[in-house]
Each structure stands twice: as structure tokens, then as C-alpha cells.
Amino acid sequence: MATLTAPTRVATEDKKARRSEGWSRRGPLLPALVFAIIVTQLPFLLTLWYSLQSWNLVRPGSEQFVGLQNYADIFSDSTFRSAAWHTILITGACVGIAMLLGIGLAVLLDREFVGRSVVRTLLITPFLIMPVAGALLWKYMMLDPIYGIINWVLGPLGAGETDWVSQFPLSAIVVALVWQWTPFMMLLVLAGLQAQPKEVLEAAQVDGATGIRTFVFVTLPHLRRYIELAVLLGAIYVVNTFDQIYMLTQGGPGTASANLPFYIYQRAFLGFDVGQAAAMGVVVVVGTIIVSTLALRLIFKSFDIEEA
Amino acid sequence: MATAVGTAAQFRHRRHPGGTVATIATWVIGFLFFFPVLWMVVTAFKQEVDASTDTPKIFFTPTLDQFRGVFDSGFWPYVGNSMFAVVVSTILVLVLAVPAAYAVSIRPVEKTQDVLFFFISTKMLPVVAVIVPLYVIAQRIGMLDNIWFLVILFTSMNLPIAVWMLRSFMVEVPGEVLEAAEVDGAGMFASFREVLLPMLAPGIAATALICVIFAWNEFFFSFILTAARAGTVPVFLVGFITSEGLFFAQLSAAATMAALPVVIAGWVAQKQLVRGLSMGAIK
């Protein structure tokens, strides 16, 4: 960054030239900026406005200003509260487990061995599979009570014909999500491992540190930034999970596995309640802003590291 | 010195048998992660009777019947929609993002940090928070079930990733290269085209590939805003279950074909995947 700003010249030019230069600099940025503002910010302003209305989607003209009534309604709605709780639970479990597995796999892959690139290719595949297809194959190929592989493998242990998806809906969703997100975590941690200076590790070995001690006291502190970045980026995607829940459980049985995105979809497009759906959307945004402010700081920090 | 070398050698020696165990473990875990995908592909080549058995069948006579069945149930129009939305949105993303990345890296505008901050914050806005107004807008202007509406949404979904990723490629361009271009008296556009573009081509290709991966797999917008006319491949896959009932083998064939393009693209782009997924923060 520093090397790139250096050759720009400003000092000798008069004000007018500087202003036109300013516009020639800003010009290339404007189309993208204007596009992003129109497509993302305007709809959100509308969401804020809708959240103050009582409005049935299929009855045009039913709009009515109700102030903060929708917010009062959703916070007294036990389904909303349980959906919020499921969102936190699913995101926390998925990101946590996927990260632990990801670190383990990254350490295993950060070695020279026969077929390393083949194994890495196998491992990243779950992340590339279309999430809808991934959810399908978990529901029907793996977890189906009669034909699923899981029950066939666990059969000798007495699993019988357990219907995983309806008996343990949240766990089934987390399993499918962990399967998808472990490669993401693994790739980011692996990049961190490969960026670690080899001399430091050799020095630790020469000093007689064991593999585990080296990992805990030398490697983990180095990986911290990478892990934080991966956790926060992963969390931002996983909070929005819709595909797996729609495909695996439809939020059921009842509302036992509905998260906020799924519940908002239900309120808006099956219950036609625009106002409440919008109010829930606003609540999700407020929650996300808190988390993402943190995430943004970290991303900027990571950049500083890379470019130093 | 001699003892230090001795310790290091001992360490390497001790690590060797552990290395074999770790290698086998890595292979086994890699296979386990891949197994559901493998099983899906295998099932796609079975007859329905071979697919629905209490004990999974490993040996069977492979058939292409299931793929034929999927083609016969109207797969191609959805593929066409997906291709159109993915290609057009990716081109739009690049047209918007390349100049924008240029403006935040090569000749930086004031408040570059704020601009970057804004772009990434749009990525963090949960899509569920804007889906209701988007649906209402689409309904009012007659754009429901219209592929162009998806093109615009895919573009806005990938734009922040592309700006950040391209920026990470552009800051790597050596300052002397740019200086040389300016000394020659080349204009901004000419210097960009003559000097920068050839250097950035691999980065632009990698960015495009990441955009393609995300757009092809997108389900939420497509599911809510399109139906029979502008539906994309994931929408087909979901509709396939409800309209066809539960046929394991045919479902596997449909899922295999739906997932295949991106899996191959991702395998090819492995090296660039990390940079795309971390929005350029990690190389």
C-alpha cells in the first residue's frame, strides 16, 4: 500500500487540477458504489419502513401504520425467541465444531506425503457441492431411517431404524453444516500454517520442544488471526443458513429446528405478514451489526499483517 | 552444535513412524468426507431397485437411465437460466469491480478504508433482512420470475467479494510498473489496458471463478423470486423431489448434475479458493 501511494503527485499542482484529478480518481469507483447503495441499502430502508406497518402480502391496500407494534409482537412470540435461540445454537455449534476439525485436518495436510493434493481435493469437495444437493444427500443417502448409510453402519450397534432427521432435527442440521463448513475452516487455517516461518519451528525443535509444545506455544499464537478471521466469516454465512433447514427439516417437527431466516421466510411467504417479517429482519440486522463490527476490525488487522 | 544437530535428527527419526500413521489417518478422513458425494454419484448410476435396499449395494449393473429421466423432466431450461444468470452477473460484477478496485488500490481515492468498509458491510447484511422489500418491488414492477432480477441480485451478492479480491491482486503490482507507464505519458485508461490488464488477467480469472461458484449454488433468492419460467438449477432440484416423489437413484442423478459444474470449477481453482473465501485477506 505504502509503495503504491508514494508515486502519486499532488504538491506542485494547482487546486483546479487537483479537483479534476480527484474526480478522475473517484470516477472508476462510482458505478460500483452507486449500484451497491441502490441494491442493498434502499431495500433495507424499505424493510425499516415495512416493519412499522401492518400489511398482508396477498391483500393489496391492507397497509396500515402501526408504529412499533410489530416489534412488541415478535418479542412476545415464543416461536421467534426459539428461532433466535436456534440460530445462535446452530451457528455456534457449526462454527465451533467445523473449526476444531478444520485445525486438525489442516495440521494433517501441512506435511509432505503421498497423494497430498488428492486428499486435499477430496476434503474441499463438501464445500463446493451445491448446498441444496448436499442437504439432499444427507437427508436421503446418509440419514434416511431405512435406506440411509448411517443406520446401516450403526445397525450392529443397535441403532435400528432411527429417524435422525425427525428425532434429532437440530443435530442433523448441524452435521450437514459441519460437513460443508469444515473444508472452509481447514483451507484458511492451512494457509496460516503455510505462512508460518519455518525457521521458528526449526528453532523450537532444536531447543528440544516436543511437537505438541511447539504447536501450542508457537503455532497456535501465529494461527490466531487466521482462526478469528475464519470463525467470523464462517459465522456470517452460517447465521444466514436457509438451504439446509428448508431441505432437511422444513424447520420441524413443528418449529423445533426453525432458525430466524427460515422463520422470516415462513412469516413473509407462508403467513403473508410483511410487517412482522420485516421487523424480524431488522432485529437480525442489529444482531449482525454487533458481530460484524468486530469482524471488520479483524479483517482490516489481517490485511495489515499481510502487507507489512 | 553437534548435539543440536543430533537432537534435530533424532526428532526427525522419531517422527517418521508417526508420520505413516498420520498419513493413513489423513487418507481415511479425506475419504470419509468425500464418501457422501461418492455415494451420491454411485447411486446415480443404479436402477431404483438397486438404490433402495436395506443393505447398500456396491456391485450392480450401471445404467444411464436415471440421467435420461432427469433430462426428460425438463432439466435443460433450468440449466439455461442458471448459465445466463451466472455468466451475465459475473460479467457485470467484473465491469463494476475492476474499476472500483483500481480506485481503491492503484490510484487510491480519499477515505479508501471507508469505501472498503462499506463494500464488505453490504456482504454482512443478512439477505433475509431485504428479501421482503425485494419481493414486493419485483411484484410491483412485474419482475417476479424474471431472470434479470436474479442477475442484479447475484451481482450485488458477489460485488464486495470481487472488489476485495481484485484489490488484493492490484496491491501486489509493483509500483515501478505503474511509474514506468506514467513516465511514458500514457493516459489512465491506456496505461490500465496496456500495462495492468495483462498482469491482472490471472487475478481477474480467479475472481470470476469465485463469483461463478457462489452464483451457481445460490438458492434463497432463486427459490423465493423465481418459479417455472426463470427458475435456476437449485430450484429445479427442489421441485424435482416434490413432483417426482422419492426416487433415490433419479434424485442422485439430478443432484450430481446440479453440483458437478461447480465442483469441477472449484477443483481447478483450488489455489485461488483461499483468497476468494477470505475476500483477499489471505493469499
Short mmCIF file of C-alpha atoms in Angstrom, two decimals, chain A residues 67-300:
data_model
loop_
_atom_site.label_atom_id
_atom_site.label_comp_id
_atom_site.label_asym_id
_atom_site.label_seq_id
_atom_site.Cartn_x
_atom_site.Cartn_y
_atom_site.Cartn_z
CA GLY A 67 -45.69 2.09 14.90
CA LEU A 68 -43.64 -0.34 16.97
CA GLN A 69 -46.47 -2.86 17.37
CA ASN A 70 -44.69 -5.47 15.20
CA TYR A 71 -41.62 -5.32 17.43
CA ALA A 72 -43.77 -5.80 20.53
CA ASP A 73 -45.49 -8.73 18.80
CA ILE A 74 -42.35 -10.55 17.74
CA PHE A 75 -40.69 -10.26 21.13
CA SER A 76 -43.77 -11.77 22.80
CA ASP A 77 -43.81 -14.52 20.14
CA SER A 78 -42.23 -17.63 21.67
CA THR A 79 -41.53 -19.08 18.22
CA PHE A 80 -39.46 -16.01 17.35
CA ARG A 81 -37.48 -16.37 20.55
CA SER A 82 -36.86 -20.06 19.99
CA ALA A 83 -35.88 -19.36 16.34
CA ALA A 84 -33.40 -16.75 17.59
CA TRP A 85 -32.02 -19.29 20.06
CA HIS A 86 -31.75 -21.98 17.36
CA THR A 87 -29.88 -19.51 15.16
CA ILE A 88 -27.29 -18.93 17.86
CA LEU A 89 -27.11 -22.64 18.68
CA ILE A 90 -26.70 -23.78 15.07
CA THR A 91 -24.15 -21.09 14.26
CA GLY A 92 -22.13 -21.67 17.43
CA ALA A 93 -22.11 -25.46 17.12
CA CYS A 94 -21.37 -25.48 13.41
CA VAL A 95 -18.59 -22.90 13.52
CA GLY A 96 -17.04 -24.36 16.68
CA ILE A 97 -17.00 -27.98 15.57
CA ALA A 98 -16.01 -27.15 12.00
CA MET A 99 -13.11 -25.04 13.28
CA LEU A 100 -11.78 -27.79 15.58
CA LEU A 101 -11.98 -30.35 12.78
CA GLY A 102 -10.53 -27.80 10.37
CA ILE A 103 -7.48 -27.19 12.56
CA GLY A 104 -6.90 -30.92 12.93
CA LEU A 105 -7.17 -31.53 9.20
CA ALA A 106 -5.01 -28.54 8.35
CA VAL A 107 -2.24 -29.87 10.62
CA LEU A 108 -2.52 -33.29 8.97
CA LEU A 109 -2.38 -31.74 5.50
CA ASP A 110 0.55 -29.47 6.31
CA ARG A 111 3.03 -32.31 5.79
CA GLU A 112 4.69 -33.91 2.82
CA PHE A 113 3.05 -37.23 2.00
CA VAL A 114 1.98 -39.35 -0.93
CA GLY A 115 -1.19 -38.08 -2.56
CA ARG A 116 -1.39 -34.88 -0.53
CA SER A 117 -3.07 -32.87 -3.26
CA VAL A 118 -5.55 -35.68 -3.94
CA VAL A 119 -6.60 -35.79 -0.27
CA ARG A 120 -6.91 -32.01 -0.21
CA THR A 121 -9.12 -32.17 -3.29
CA LEU A 122 -11.34 -34.80 -1.62
CA LEU A 123 -11.58 -32.67 1.52
CA ILE A 124 -12.64 -29.43 -0.15
CA THR A 125 -15.40 -31.10 -2.16
CA PRO A 126 -18.15 -30.81 0.50
CA PHE A 127 -17.75 -27.03 0.41
CA LEU A 128 -18.13 -26.93 -3.37
CA ILE A 129 -21.23 -29.12 -3.55
CA MET A 130 -24.36 -27.06 -4.09
CA PRO A 131 -25.81 -26.72 -0.56
CA VAL A 132 -29.24 -27.87 -1.72
CA ALA A 133 -27.70 -31.04 -3.20
CA GLY A 134 -25.56 -31.52 -0.09
CA ALA A 135 -28.61 -31.29 2.17
CA LEU A 136 -30.44 -33.76 -0.09
CA LEU A 137 -27.72 -36.32 0.06
CA TRP A 138 -27.55 -36.08 3.84
CA LYS A 139 -31.30 -36.43 4.18
CA TYR A 140 -31.79 -39.34 1.77
CA MET A 141 -28.44 -41.07 1.24
CA MET A 142 -26.98 -40.78 4.74
CA LEU A 143 -29.69 -40.21 7.35
CA ASP A 144 -32.73 -41.96 5.88
CA PRO A 145 -34.10 -44.33 8.56
CA ILE A 146 -34.42 -47.33 6.21
CA TYR A 147 -32.03 -46.86 3.29
CA GLY A 148 -29.51 -44.48 4.85
CA ILE A 149 -25.86 -45.44 5.21
CA ILE A 150 -25.63 -44.20 8.80
CA ASN A 151 -28.21 -46.65 10.11
CA TRP A 152 -26.65 -49.46 8.11
CA VAL A 153 -23.24 -48.74 9.67
CA LEU A 154 -24.70 -48.29 13.15
CA GLY A 155 -27.07 -51.26 12.74
CA PRO A 156 -24.82 -53.75 14.57
CA LEU A 157 -24.63 -51.25 17.44
CA GLY A 158 -28.41 -51.30 17.76
CA ALA A 159 -29.36 -48.04 16.05
CA GLY A 160 -32.14 -49.91 14.27
CA GLU A 161 -34.30 -47.60 12.23
CA THR A 162 -33.64 -44.33 14.00
CA ASP A 163 -35.21 -41.42 12.12
CA TRP A 164 -32.39 -38.98 12.74
CA VAL A 165 -33.92 -36.03 10.93
CA SER A 166 -37.17 -36.01 12.89
CA GLN A 167 -35.81 -37.24 16.23
CA PHE A 168 -32.71 -35.04 16.31
CA PRO A 169 -33.50 -32.27 13.82
CA LEU A 170 -31.04 -29.69 15.13
CA SER A 171 -28.20 -32.21 15.30
CA ALA A 172 -28.95 -33.41 11.78
CA ILE A 173 -28.74 -29.82 10.51
CA VAL A 174 -25.51 -29.20 12.39
CA VAL A 175 -23.98 -32.40 10.97
CA ALA A 176 -24.80 -31.37 7.40
CA LEU A 177 -23.48 -27.84 8.05
CA VAL A 178 -20.28 -29.02 9.74
CA TRP A 179 -19.64 -31.31 6.78
CA GLN A 180 -19.98 -28.33 4.45
CA TRP A 181 -18.01 -25.78 6.51
CA THR A 182 -15.08 -27.86 7.78
CA PRO A 183 -13.26 -27.50 4.41
CA PHE A 184 -13.66 -23.71 4.61
CA MET A 185 -12.07 -23.59 8.06
CA MET A 186 -9.40 -26.09 7.01
CA LEU A 187 -8.36 -24.07 3.95
CA LEU A 188 -7.99 -20.83 5.91
CA VAL A 189 -6.06 -22.47 8.77
CA LEU A 190 -3.87 -24.35 6.29
CA ALA A 191 -2.99 -21.04 4.63
CA GLY A 192 -1.98 -19.79 8.08
CA LEU A 193 0.19 -22.84 8.73
CA GLN A 194 1.93 -22.45 5.40
CA ALA A 195 2.63 -18.78 6.10
CA GLN A 196 4.47 -19.70 9.29
CA PRO A 197 8.22 -19.10 9.02
CA LYS A 198 9.97 -22.47 9.01
CA GLU A 199 13.00 -21.14 10.94
CA VAL A 200 10.83 -20.54 14.01
CA LEU A 201 9.68 -24.15 14.02
CA GLU A 202 13.20 -25.45 13.49
CA ALA A 203 14.47 -23.26 16.31
CA ALA A 204 11.79 -24.69 18.61
CA GLN A 205 12.80 -28.23 17.62
CA VAL A 206 16.45 -27.52 18.18
CA ASP A 207 15.57 -26.16 21.61
CA GLY A 208 14.12 -29.59 22.30
CA ALA A 209 10.44 -28.63 22.32
CA THR A 210 8.11 -31.53 21.56
CA GLY A 211 5.70 -31.41 18.63
CA ILE A 212 2.73 -30.70 20.89
CA ARG A 213 4.50 -27.97 22.86
CA THR A 214 5.66 -26.32 19.64
CA PHE A 215 2.11 -26.41 18.34
CA VAL A 216 0.55 -24.92 21.49
CA PHE A 217 3.16 -22.24 22.21
CA VAL A 218 4.45 -21.32 18.76
CA THR A 219 1.99 -22.33 16.07
CA LEU A 220 -1.35 -21.56 17.76
CA PRO A 221 -0.47 -17.94 18.61
CA HIS A 222 0.62 -17.48 14.99
CA LEU A 223 -2.67 -19.01 13.78
CA ARG A 224 -4.83 -16.82 15.99
CA ARG A 225 -5.57 -14.17 13.37
CA TYR A 226 -6.40 -16.79 10.76
CA ILE A 227 -8.70 -18.64 13.13
CA GLU A 228 -10.50 -15.45 14.13
CA LEU A 229 -10.95 -14.43 10.52
CA ALA A 230 -12.29 -17.87 9.54
CA VAL A 231 -14.66 -18.05 12.53
CA LEU A 232 -16.14 -14.63 11.86
CA LEU A 233 -16.50 -15.03 8.10
CA GLY A 234 -17.94 -18.52 8.62
CA ALA A 235 -20.37 -17.25 11.26
CA ILE A 236 -21.64 -14.53 8.94
CA TYR A 237 -22.52 -17.13 6.32
CA VAL A 238 -23.88 -19.74 8.74
CA VAL A 239 -26.19 -17.26 10.51
CA ASN A 240 -27.99 -16.94 7.17
CA THR A 241 -28.45 -20.71 6.73
CA PHE A 242 -31.66 -21.44 4.88
CA ASP A 243 -30.98 -24.18 2.32
CA GLN A 244 -30.17 -26.99 4.75
CA ILE A 245 -33.08 -26.22 7.05
CA TYR A 246 -35.56 -25.99 4.21
CA MET A 247 -34.34 -29.25 2.70
CA LEU A 248 -33.73 -31.33 5.82
CA THR A 249 -36.47 -30.42 8.29
CA GLN A 250 -38.59 -27.54 6.98
CA GLY A 251 -37.96 -26.07 10.43
CA GLY A 252 -39.80 -29.00 12.02
CA PRO A 253 -41.06 -31.04 13.61
CA GLY A 254 -43.33 -28.10 14.40
CA THR A 255 -40.86 -25.29 14.90
CA ALA A 256 -38.24 -27.41 16.67
CA SER A 257 -35.48 -26.57 14.20
CA ALA A 258 -36.52 -23.25 12.63
CA ASN A 259 -33.84 -20.57 12.66
CA LEU A 260 -34.50 -16.88 12.02
CA PRO A 261 -34.01 -16.92 8.25
CA PHE A 262 -36.41 -19.83 7.95
CA TYR A 263 -38.96 -18.31 10.34
CA ILE A 264 -38.84 -14.97 8.49
CA TYR A 265 -39.45 -16.85 5.25
CA GLN A 266 -42.43 -18.58 6.84
CA ARG A 267 -43.93 -15.37 8.26
CA ALA A 268 -43.47 -13.48 4.99
CA PHE A 269 -44.28 -16.01 2.30
CA LEU A 270 -46.49 -18.57 4.02
CA GLY A 271 -48.10 -16.30 6.64
CA PHE A 272 -48.04 -13.21 4.37
CA ASP A 273 -47.25 -10.99 7.36
CA VAL A 274 -44.98 -8.38 5.80
CA GLY A 275 -44.74 -6.18 8.90
CA GLN A 276 -43.62 -8.86 11.33
CA ALA A 277 -41.24 -10.45 8.84
CA ALA A 278 -39.65 -7.05 8.25
CA ALA A 279 -39.38 -6.36 11.98
CA MET A 280 -37.60 -9.69 12.45
CA GLY A 281 -35.28 -8.80 9.59
CA VAL A 282 -34.37 -5.57 11.38
CA VAL A 283 -33.63 -7.48 14.58
CA VAL A 284 -31.34 -9.87 12.67
CA VAL A 285 -29.50 -6.90 11.17
CA VAL A 286 -28.95 -5.29 14.57
CA GLY A 287 -27.54 -8.58 15.86
CA THR A 288 -25.34 -8.98 12.81
CA ILE A 289 -24.03 -5.40 13.03
CA ILE A 290 -22.73 -6.09 16.51
CA VAL A 291 -20.89 -9.21 15.37
CA SER A 292 -19.71 -7.81 12.04
CA THR A 293 -18.23 -4.63 13.52
CA LEU A 294 -15.92 -6.96 15.32
CA ALA A 295 -15.32 -8.95 12.17
CA LEU A 296 -14.46 -5.88 10.11
CA ARG A 297 -11.81 -4.73 12.58
CA LEU A 298 -10.25 -8.16 12.40
CA ILE A 299 -10.24 -8.27 8.64
CA PHE A 300 -8.50 -4.91 8.50
#
